[in-house]
Coordinates of C-alpha atoms and ligand atoms in Angstrom, one line a residue:
M14 CA 9.9 -2.7 26.5
T15 CA 7.8 -0.1 28.3
Y16 CA 6.6 3.0 26.6
V17 CA 5.0 6.2 27.7
I18 CA 3.3 8.3 25.1
H19 CA 3.4 11.8 26.5
D20 CA 0.8 14.6 26.0
V21 CA -1.4 12.7 23.4
S22 CA -5.1 13.3 22.7
I23 CA -7.1 10.1 22.9
L24 CA -9.8 10.3 20.2
G25 CA -9.6 14.1 20.2
G26 CA -9.9 14.5 24.0
P27 CA -7.7 16.5 26.3
P28 CA -3.9 15.8 26.3
T29 CA -2.9 12.9 28.6
D30 CA -0.3 10.1 28.8
I31 CA -0.6 6.5 27.8
A32 CA 1.7 3.9 29.4
I33 CA 2.3 0.6 27.6
R34 CA 3.7 -2.5 29.3
D35 CA 3.7 -6.2 28.4
G36 CA 1.5 -5.7 25.4
L37 CA -1.2 -3.9 27.3
V38 CA -2.1 -0.3 28.1
A39 CA -0.8 -0.1 31.7
G40 CA -2.2 3.3 32.5
V41 CA -3.8 6.4 31.1
G42 CA -3.5 9.9 32.8
T43 CA -1.1 12.5 33.7
G44 CA 1.8 11.8 36.1
L45 CA 2.4 8.2 35.2
D46 CA 5.6 6.5 36.3
R47 CA 8.1 6.8 33.5
A48 CA 11.0 4.9 35.2
G49 CA 12.7 2.7 32.6
A50 CA 10.2 3.7 29.9
E51 CA 10.9 5.0 26.4
V52 CA 9.0 8.3 26.2
I53 CA 7.3 9.2 22.9
D54 CA 6.3 12.8 22.5
G55 CA 2.7 12.8 21.6
T56 CA 2.2 16.5 21.6
G57 CA -0.4 17.5 19.0
L58 CA -1.1 13.8 18.1
V59 CA -4.3 11.9 18.2
A60 CA -4.4 8.3 19.5
L61 CA -6.8 5.9 17.8
P62 CA -7.4 2.2 18.2
G63 CA -5.4 0.4 15.5
L64 CA -7.2 0.4 12.2
V65 CA -8.8 -2.8 10.9
D66 CA -9.2 -3.4 7.2
L67 CA -11.9 -5.9 6.2
H68 CA -11.0 -6.0 2.6
T69 CA -7.3 -6.2 1.5
H70 CA -5.8 -8.0 -1.5
L71 CA -2.3 -9.1 -0.5
R72 CA -1.8 -11.2 -3.8
E73 CA 0.3 -13.9 -2.1
P74 CA 0.4 -16.7 -3.0
G75 CA 0.5 -16.3 -6.8
R76 CA 1.2 -12.7 -7.7
E77 CA 4.2 -11.8 -5.6
D78 CA 5.2 -9.4 -8.4
A79 CA 2.2 -7.2 -7.4
E80 CA 2.4 -7.5 -3.6
T81 CA 3.4 -9.9 -0.9
V82 CA 2.1 -10.4 2.6
L83 CA 5.2 -8.6 3.9
T84 CA 5.0 -5.6 1.6
G85 CA 1.3 -5.3 2.1
S86 CA 1.8 -5.6 5.8
R87 CA 4.3 -2.7 5.7
A88 CA 1.8 -0.5 3.7
A89 CA -0.9 -1.4 6.3
A90 CA 1.2 -0.5 9.3
L91 CA 2.2 2.8 7.7
G92 CA -1.5 3.5 7.1
G93 CA -2.2 3.0 10.8
Y94 CA -3.6 -0.6 10.5
T95 CA -3.0 -3.3 13.0
A96 CA -5.1 -6.0 11.3
V97 CA -6.1 -6.7 7.7
C98 CA -8.4 -9.4 6.3
A99 CA -6.8 -10.9 3.2
M100 CA -9.1 -11.6 0.3
A101 CA -9.3 -15.2 -1.1
N102 CA -8.7 -14.5 -4.8
T103 CA -5.1 -15.6 -4.7
S104 CA -3.5 -18.3 -6.8
P105 CA -4.1 -20.9 -5.7
V106 CA -7.4 -19.6 -4.3
A107 CA -7.8 -19.6 -0.5
D108 CA -10.5 -22.2 -0.6
T109 CA -8.8 -24.9 1.6
A110 CA -7.4 -25.0 5.1
G111 CA -3.9 -25.4 3.6
V112 CA -4.0 -22.0 1.8
V113 CA -5.6 -20.0 4.6
E114 CA -3.1 -21.4 7.0
Q115 CA -0.3 -20.5 4.6
V116 CA -1.5 -16.8 4.4
F117 CA -2.0 -16.7 8.2
R118 CA 1.5 -18.0 8.8
L119 CA 3.1 -15.5 6.3
G120 CA 1.3 -12.7 8.2
R121 CA 2.7 -13.9 11.5
E122 CA 6.2 -14.1 10.0
A123 CA 5.9 -10.5 8.7
G124 CA 4.8 -9.6 12.2
L125 CA 3.6 -6.1 11.4
V126 CA -0.2 -6.5 11.4
D127 CA -2.5 -9.4 12.1
V128 CA -3.3 -10.9 8.8
Q129 CA -6.7 -12.7 9.0
P130 CA -7.4 -14.8 5.9
I131 CA -10.8 -14.7 4.3
G132 CA -11.9 -18.0 2.8
A133 CA -13.5 -18.5 -0.6
V134 CA -17.2 -19.3 -0.6
T135 CA -17.0 -21.5 -3.6
V136 CA -14.3 -23.8 -4.9
G137 CA -11.9 -21.9 -7.1
L138 CA -14.2 -18.9 -6.9
A139 CA -16.1 -20.6 -9.7
G140 CA -19.5 -20.1 -8.2
E141 CA -20.5 -23.8 -8.6
A142 CA -19.7 -25.7 -5.4
L143 CA -19.3 -24.6 -1.8
A144 CA -15.7 -24.6 -0.6
E145 CA -14.6 -26.4 2.6
L146 CA -16.0 -23.6 4.8
G147 CA -16.0 -25.8 8.0
T148 CA -12.4 -26.9 7.7
M149 CA -11.3 -23.4 7.1
A150 CA -13.2 -22.2 10.1
T151 CA -11.6 -24.9 12.4
S152 CA -8.1 -24.5 10.9
A153 CA -5.3 -22.6 12.6
A154 CA -6.4 -19.5 10.6
R155 CA -9.8 -19.6 12.3
V156 CA -11.6 -18.2 9.3
R157 CA -14.9 -16.3 10.0
I158 CA -15.4 -14.3 6.9
F159 CA -16.0 -16.0 3.5
S160 CA -16.0 -14.2 0.2
D161 CA -15.6 -14.8 -3.5
D162 CA -14.6 -11.1 -3.9
G163 CA -13.7 -10.3 -7.5
H164 CA -16.7 -12.5 -8.3
C165 CA -20.2 -12.4 -7.1
V166 CA -21.8 -15.5 -5.7
A167 CA -24.5 -15.2 -8.3
D168 CA -26.4 -18.4 -7.8
P169 CA -29.1 -17.7 -5.1
R170 CA -29.3 -21.3 -4.0
L171 CA -25.6 -21.5 -3.4
M172 CA -25.7 -18.1 -1.6
R173 CA -28.5 -19.5 0.6
R174 CA -26.5 -22.6 1.5
A175 CA -23.4 -20.6 2.3
L176 CA -25.4 -18.4 4.7
E177 CA -26.9 -21.4 6.3
Y178 CA -23.5 -23.0 6.7
V179 CA -21.7 -20.1 8.3
K180 CA -24.6 -19.4 10.7
A181 CA -23.6 -22.4 12.8
F182 CA -20.3 -20.7 13.9
D183 CA -21.4 -17.1 13.5
G184 CA -19.5 -16.6 10.3
V185 CA -20.3 -14.0 7.7
I186 CA -20.6 -14.0 4.0
A187 CA -19.0 -10.9 2.4
Q188 CA -20.6 -10.5 -1.0
H189 CA -19.1 -8.7 -4.0
A190 CA -22.6 -7.6 -5.3
E191 CA -22.6 -7.7 -9.1
E192 CA -25.1 -9.5 -11.2
P193 CA -22.7 -10.8 -13.9
R194 CA -25.3 -10.9 -16.7
L195 CA -25.9 -7.2 -16.3
T196 CA -22.2 -6.3 -16.4
A197 CA -20.8 -8.5 -19.1
G198 CA -18.1 -6.4 -21.0
A199 CA -18.6 -3.4 -18.7
Q200 CA -15.8 -0.9 -18.7
M201 CA -17.1 1.8 -16.4
H202 CA -20.2 3.1 -14.6
E203 CA -23.2 3.2 -16.9
G204 CA -24.4 6.8 -17.1
E205 CA -23.8 10.1 -19.0
V206 CA -20.0 9.7 -19.1
S207 CA -20.1 6.2 -20.4
A208 CA -22.6 7.3 -23.1
Q209 CA -20.3 10.2 -24.1
L210 CA -17.2 7.9 -24.3
G211 CA -19.1 5.1 -25.9
L212 CA -17.8 2.6 -23.3
P213 CA -20.0 -0.4 -22.2
G214 CA -21.5 0.5 -18.8
W215 CA -21.8 -1.2 -15.4
P216 CA -25.3 -0.2 -14.2
A217 CA -26.1 0.6 -10.6
V218 CA -28.9 -2.0 -10.7
A219 CA -26.4 -4.8 -11.1
E220 CA -25.2 -4.1 -7.6
E221 CA -28.5 -3.1 -6.1
A222 CA -30.4 -6.2 -7.3
V223 CA -27.9 -8.5 -5.7
I224 CA -27.9 -6.6 -2.4
A225 CA -31.7 -6.7 -2.2
R226 CA -31.7 -10.5 -3.0
D227 CA -29.0 -11.3 -0.5
A228 CA -30.6 -9.1 2.3
L229 CA -33.8 -11.1 1.8
L230 CA -31.9 -14.4 1.8
A231 CA -29.9 -13.4 5.0
G232 CA -33.2 -12.4 6.7
H233 CA -34.8 -15.7 5.7
V234 CA -31.8 -17.8 7.0
G235 CA -31.1 -15.5 10.0
A236 CA -27.4 -15.4 9.1
R237 CA -24.9 -12.5 8.8
L238 CA -24.4 -10.8 5.4
H239 CA -21.6 -8.2 4.8
V240 CA -21.8 -6.1 1.6
C241 CA -18.4 -5.3 0.1
H242 CA -17.6 -1.9 -1.4
V243 CA -21.1 -0.3 -1.7
S244 CA -21.0 2.1 -4.5
T245 CA -24.4 3.5 -5.3
A246 CA -27.0 5.7 -3.7
G247 CA -29.7 3.1 -4.4
S248 CA -27.7 0.4 -2.5
V249 CA -27.7 2.7 0.6
E250 CA -31.5 2.8 0.5
I251 CA -31.7 -1.0 0.3
I252 CA -29.3 -1.5 3.2
R253 CA -31.2 1.1 5.3
W254 CA -34.5 -0.8 4.6
A255 CA -32.9 -4.2 5.5
K256 CA -31.5 -2.8 8.7
A257 CA -34.8 -1.4 9.7
R258 CA -36.3 -4.8 9.2
G259 CA -33.8 -6.3 11.6
I260 CA -31.8 -8.2 8.9
R261 CA -28.3 -9.0 10.1
I262 CA -26.5 -6.9 7.4
T263 CA -23.4 -4.8 7.5
A264 CA -21.8 -2.8 4.7
E265 CA -18.5 -1.2 3.8
V266 CA -17.5 1.7 1.5
T267 CA -14.1 2.3 0.1
P268 CA -12.2 5.6 0.4
H269 CA -12.1 5.9 -3.4
H270 CA -15.9 5.7 -3.7
L271 CA -16.2 8.5 -1.2
L272 CA -13.9 10.8 -3.1
L273 CA -13.5 9.9 -6.8
T274 CA -16.2 10.0 -9.5
D275 CA -16.7 8.6 -13.0
D276 CA -15.9 11.9 -14.8
L277 CA -12.2 11.1 -14.1
V278 CA -12.4 8.4 -16.7
A279 CA -13.1 11.2 -19.3
G280 CA -10.1 13.2 -17.8
S281 CA -12.3 15.4 -15.6
G282 CA -12.2 18.3 -18.1
D283 CA -8.7 17.4 -19.3
Q284 CA -8.8 15.3 -22.5
E285 CA -5.1 14.5 -22.1
R286 CA -5.8 12.7 -18.8
A287 CA -8.8 10.6 -20.2
Y288 CA -8.7 6.8 -20.0
D289 CA -6.1 6.7 -17.3
P290 CA -6.3 3.0 -16.1
V291 CA -5.4 4.1 -12.5
F292 CA -9.1 5.0 -12.3
K293 CA -10.4 1.6 -13.4
V294 CA -11.9 -0.2 -10.5
N295 CA -14.7 -2.7 -9.7
P296 CA -17.3 -1.6 -8.8
P297 CA -16.6 1.4 -10.9
L298 CA -16.3 5.0 -9.8
R299 CA -19.9 6.4 -9.8
T300 CA -21.4 9.8 -10.0
A301 CA -20.9 12.8 -7.6
A302 CA -24.5 12.2 -6.3
D303 CA -23.6 8.6 -5.5
A304 CA -20.4 9.7 -3.7
A305 CA -22.3 12.2 -1.7
A306 CA -24.9 9.6 -0.7
L307 CA -22.1 7.2 0.4
R308 CA -20.5 9.9 2.6
A309 CA -23.8 10.7 4.2
A310 CA -24.5 7.0 4.8
L311 CA -21.1 6.5 6.4
V312 CA -21.7 9.5 8.7
E313 CA -25.2 8.3 9.6
G314 CA -24.0 4.7 10.1
V315 CA -26.2 3.0 7.5
I316 CA -22.8 2.0 6.0
D317 CA -20.9 0.6 9.0
I318 CA -17.3 0.7 8.0
V319 CA -14.6 1.9 5.6
A320 CA -12.7 -0.9 3.9
T321 CA -9.8 -0.2 1.5
D322 CA -10.2 -2.9 -1.2
H323 CA -6.5 -2.4 -1.5
A324 CA -5.8 -3.9 -4.9
P325 CA -2.1 -3.8 -6.0
H326 CA -1.4 -4.7 -9.6
A327 CA 1.9 -5.2 -11.5
V328 CA 2.8 -2.4 -13.9
E329 CA 2.0 -4.4 -17.0
D330 CA -1.5 -5.0 -15.7
K331 CA -2.2 -1.3 -15.1
E332 CA -0.1 0.8 -17.4
C333 CA -1.8 -0.4 -20.6
E334 CA -4.9 0.4 -22.6
W335 CA -8.0 1.1 -20.5
E336 CA -9.8 -1.9 -22.0
Y337 CA -7.1 -4.4 -20.9
A338 CA -6.2 -2.9 -17.6
R339 CA -7.0 -4.8 -14.4
P340 CA -9.5 -3.1 -12.1
G341 CA -8.3 -2.0 -8.7
M342 CA -6.4 0.7 -6.7
L343 CA -4.0 0.8 -3.8
G344 CA -5.6 2.0 -0.6
L345 CA -3.9 1.0 2.7
Q346 CA -1.5 4.0 3.1
T347 CA -4.1 6.6 2.0
A348 CA -7.4 5.4 3.5
L349 CA -7.3 7.3 6.8
S350 CA -6.2 10.5 5.0
V351 CA -9.0 10.3 2.4
V352 CA -11.7 9.5 5.0
V353 CA -10.5 12.5 7.1
R354 CA -10.5 14.7 4.1
E355 CA -14.0 13.7 3.1
C356 CA -15.8 13.1 6.4
L357 CA -14.0 14.6 9.4
G358 CA -15.5 17.8 10.8
E359 CA -18.7 19.8 11.2
G360 CA -21.7 17.8 10.1
G361 CA -19.5 14.8 9.5
L362 CA -17.6 12.4 11.8
D363 CA -15.4 13.2 14.8
W364 CA -12.4 11.1 15.8
N365 CA -14.6 8.8 17.8
G366 CA -16.7 8.2 14.7
I367 CA -13.7 7.5 12.6
A368 CA -12.4 5.0 15.2
E369 CA -15.8 3.3 15.1
R370 CA -15.9 3.0 11.3
M371 CA -12.2 2.1 10.8
S372 CA -11.4 0.1 13.9
R373 CA -14.1 -1.0 16.3
A374 CA -16.9 -2.0 13.9
P375 CA -14.6 -3.9 11.4
A376 CA -13.0 -5.7 14.4
R377 CA -16.5 -6.7 15.6
I378 CA -17.6 -7.9 12.2
A379 CA -14.4 -9.9 11.7
G380 CA -14.4 -11.3 15.3
L381 CA -10.9 -9.9 15.9
D382 CA -10.9 -9.7 19.7
D383 CA -7.4 -8.1 20.1
H384 CA -8.5 -5.2 17.9
G385 CA -10.9 -2.2 18.1
H386 CA -10.1 -1.3 21.7
D387 CA -9.7 2.4 22.7
P388 CA -6.6 3.1 24.7
A389 CA -7.7 2.3 28.3
P390 CA -6.0 0.4 31.2
G391 CA -6.0 -3.3 30.5
A392 CA -6.8 -3.0 26.8
P393 CA -4.3 -4.5 24.2
A394 CA -1.8 -1.8 23.3
T395 CA -2.9 -2.0 19.7
L396 CA -3.2 1.6 18.5
T397 CA -2.1 4.3 16.1
L398 CA -0.9 7.8 16.6
V399 CA -1.7 10.3 13.9
D400 CA -0.7 13.9 13.3
P401 CA -4.0 15.7 12.4
A402 CA -2.1 18.9 11.3
A403 CA 0.2 17.2 8.8
R404 CA -0.3 17.3 5.0
W405 CA 1.6 15.1 2.6
P406 CA 1.9 14.8 -1.2
V407 CA 1.2 11.3 -2.5
D408 CA 4.2 10.0 -4.4
P409 CA 3.6 6.5 -5.8
G410 CA 7.3 5.8 -5.6
E411 CA 7.3 6.4 -1.9
L412 CA 4.6 4.0 -1.0
A413 CA 5.5 0.7 0.7
S414 CA 3.4 -1.4 -1.5
K415 CA 5.1 -3.2 -4.4
A416 CA 2.6 -1.8 -6.8
R417 CA 2.3 1.9 -7.8
N418 CA -1.4 2.1 -8.8
T419 CA -2.6 4.8 -6.5
P420 CA -5.3 7.2 -7.8
Y421 CA -4.1 10.0 -5.5
A422 CA -0.7 10.5 -7.1
G423 CA 0.2 14.2 -6.9
M424 CA -2.6 15.0 -4.5
E425 CA -1.9 16.5 -1.1
L426 CA -3.7 14.6 1.6
P427 CA -4.2 15.5 5.3
V428 CA -3.2 13.5 8.3
R429 CA 0.0 11.5 8.7
V430 CA 0.4 8.3 10.7
V431 CA 3.3 8.8 13.1
A432 CA 3.4 5.5 15.0
T433 CA 1.5 2.2 15.2
F434 CA 1.7 -0.3 18.0
L435 CA 0.6 -4.0 17.7
R436 CA 0.2 -5.5 21.2
G437 CA 2.6 -3.1 22.7
V438 CA 5.3 -3.5 20.0
P439 CA 5.9 -0.5 17.7
T440 CA 5.5 -1.5 14.0
V441 CA 5.9 2.2 12.9
L442 CA 7.8 5.0 14.7
D443 CA 8.4 8.5 13.3
G444 CA 6.4 7.5 10.2
K445 CA 8.7 4.6 9.4
V446 CA 8.4 0.8 9.6
V447 CA 10.5 -0.6 12.5
G448 CA 12.0 -4.0 12.4
A449 CA 9.5 -6.8 12.3
P450 CA 9.2 -8.5 15.7
I451 CA 9.1 -12.3 15.6
T452 CA 5.8 -13.5 17.0
A453 CA 4.7 -17.0 17.8
M454 CA 1.4 -18.4 16.6
D455 CA -0.4 -17.1 19.7
G456 CA 0.8 -13.6 19.0
K457 CA 3.2 -13.5 21.9
L458 CA 6.6 -12.0 21.3
V459 CA 9.3 -14.6 21.2
G460 CA 12.2 -12.2 20.4
A461 CA 12.7 -8.6 19.4
Ligands
ZN18 ZN1 -14.9 -6.8 -5.0

């Protein structure tokens, strides 16, 4: 199938046409040959390289009641994503070639986004023995990112060995930075609000201390470190320092840490809304000053990328007392809208900056060669079209995810994804998922 996207703005530039043929961008410019092509009206739309999420929980295998690779892939495509990296904290844990290959295969079968499995750093996420990093790297899933996310690799000797191991194949360790002995029993950010509510706090230093230690270890070993979901102003300063020293460190921030703050746990001025578990997340929502520092760091580039930490949960794990609720929030379908709301515009990011932080940079970190390319002749036709003028109310019941735990319910967000293409095949058209194409292991279409 050949497509011509007519009158579209590439990254906010002047209107032009994009021709798509055989999985590639065949041409860009006005007056392209439209013979036999399906024409998509791109008037008023912005074309971006397909978004890449470095931090997605798809819950399969093990918690298919919360999400599956297929439902998570649908949410991702609708959010403008063409690739997601699936976290390893499934059941069983993705700590062997067998499990990462299973997740990889399920992603190919769903056929909506490239699902790139992340391997566990330690066996069973237990933090005691290194998992089979080498066999996961050489498996069909070709794992390059390893993470115990949900847990911190707290043992510095184990962290050092993991960094040394992945250096050989230019892998990266993605650390959930949380010193567990400083956060035992924690229920929210440690600060004024936790003191008011009498809830045990999760202090910023528990994150900052681990980032500092890991940056020094990564520098010592000469390996790549990626910091998951940076949540404090102090962490930004440590990452800035590490980058200035030439340490190979990259960092992500979640949309929710850019927008939401810890006063929501107290109801944000409305007692009735206090202790809503939809706002429980790890690391916790921090202060307004932290959120402002994170936005500035993303704009400046100290924080390299936005990652969703999409964390679907079954109703019984979320609609319960605050203390017993599982931490985590949905993110795939709202991420671009939240980032645009918080960071697009004067003094912030332009569309090119958003493409860098949500597509090109995450694709580079993950080593996903098919992704992160601006629409240009010869590039993979892996892109998303967004309507920058649209606004939409977030209705949890309308989201494609199996779970409903979005913190943005009832909010009106800007920007709507209109279409998404994966290697020339539309996965979303008119804001709706289109039938999943069947792809072979090499990503080539074998039937439509
Ligand atoms: Zn985490």
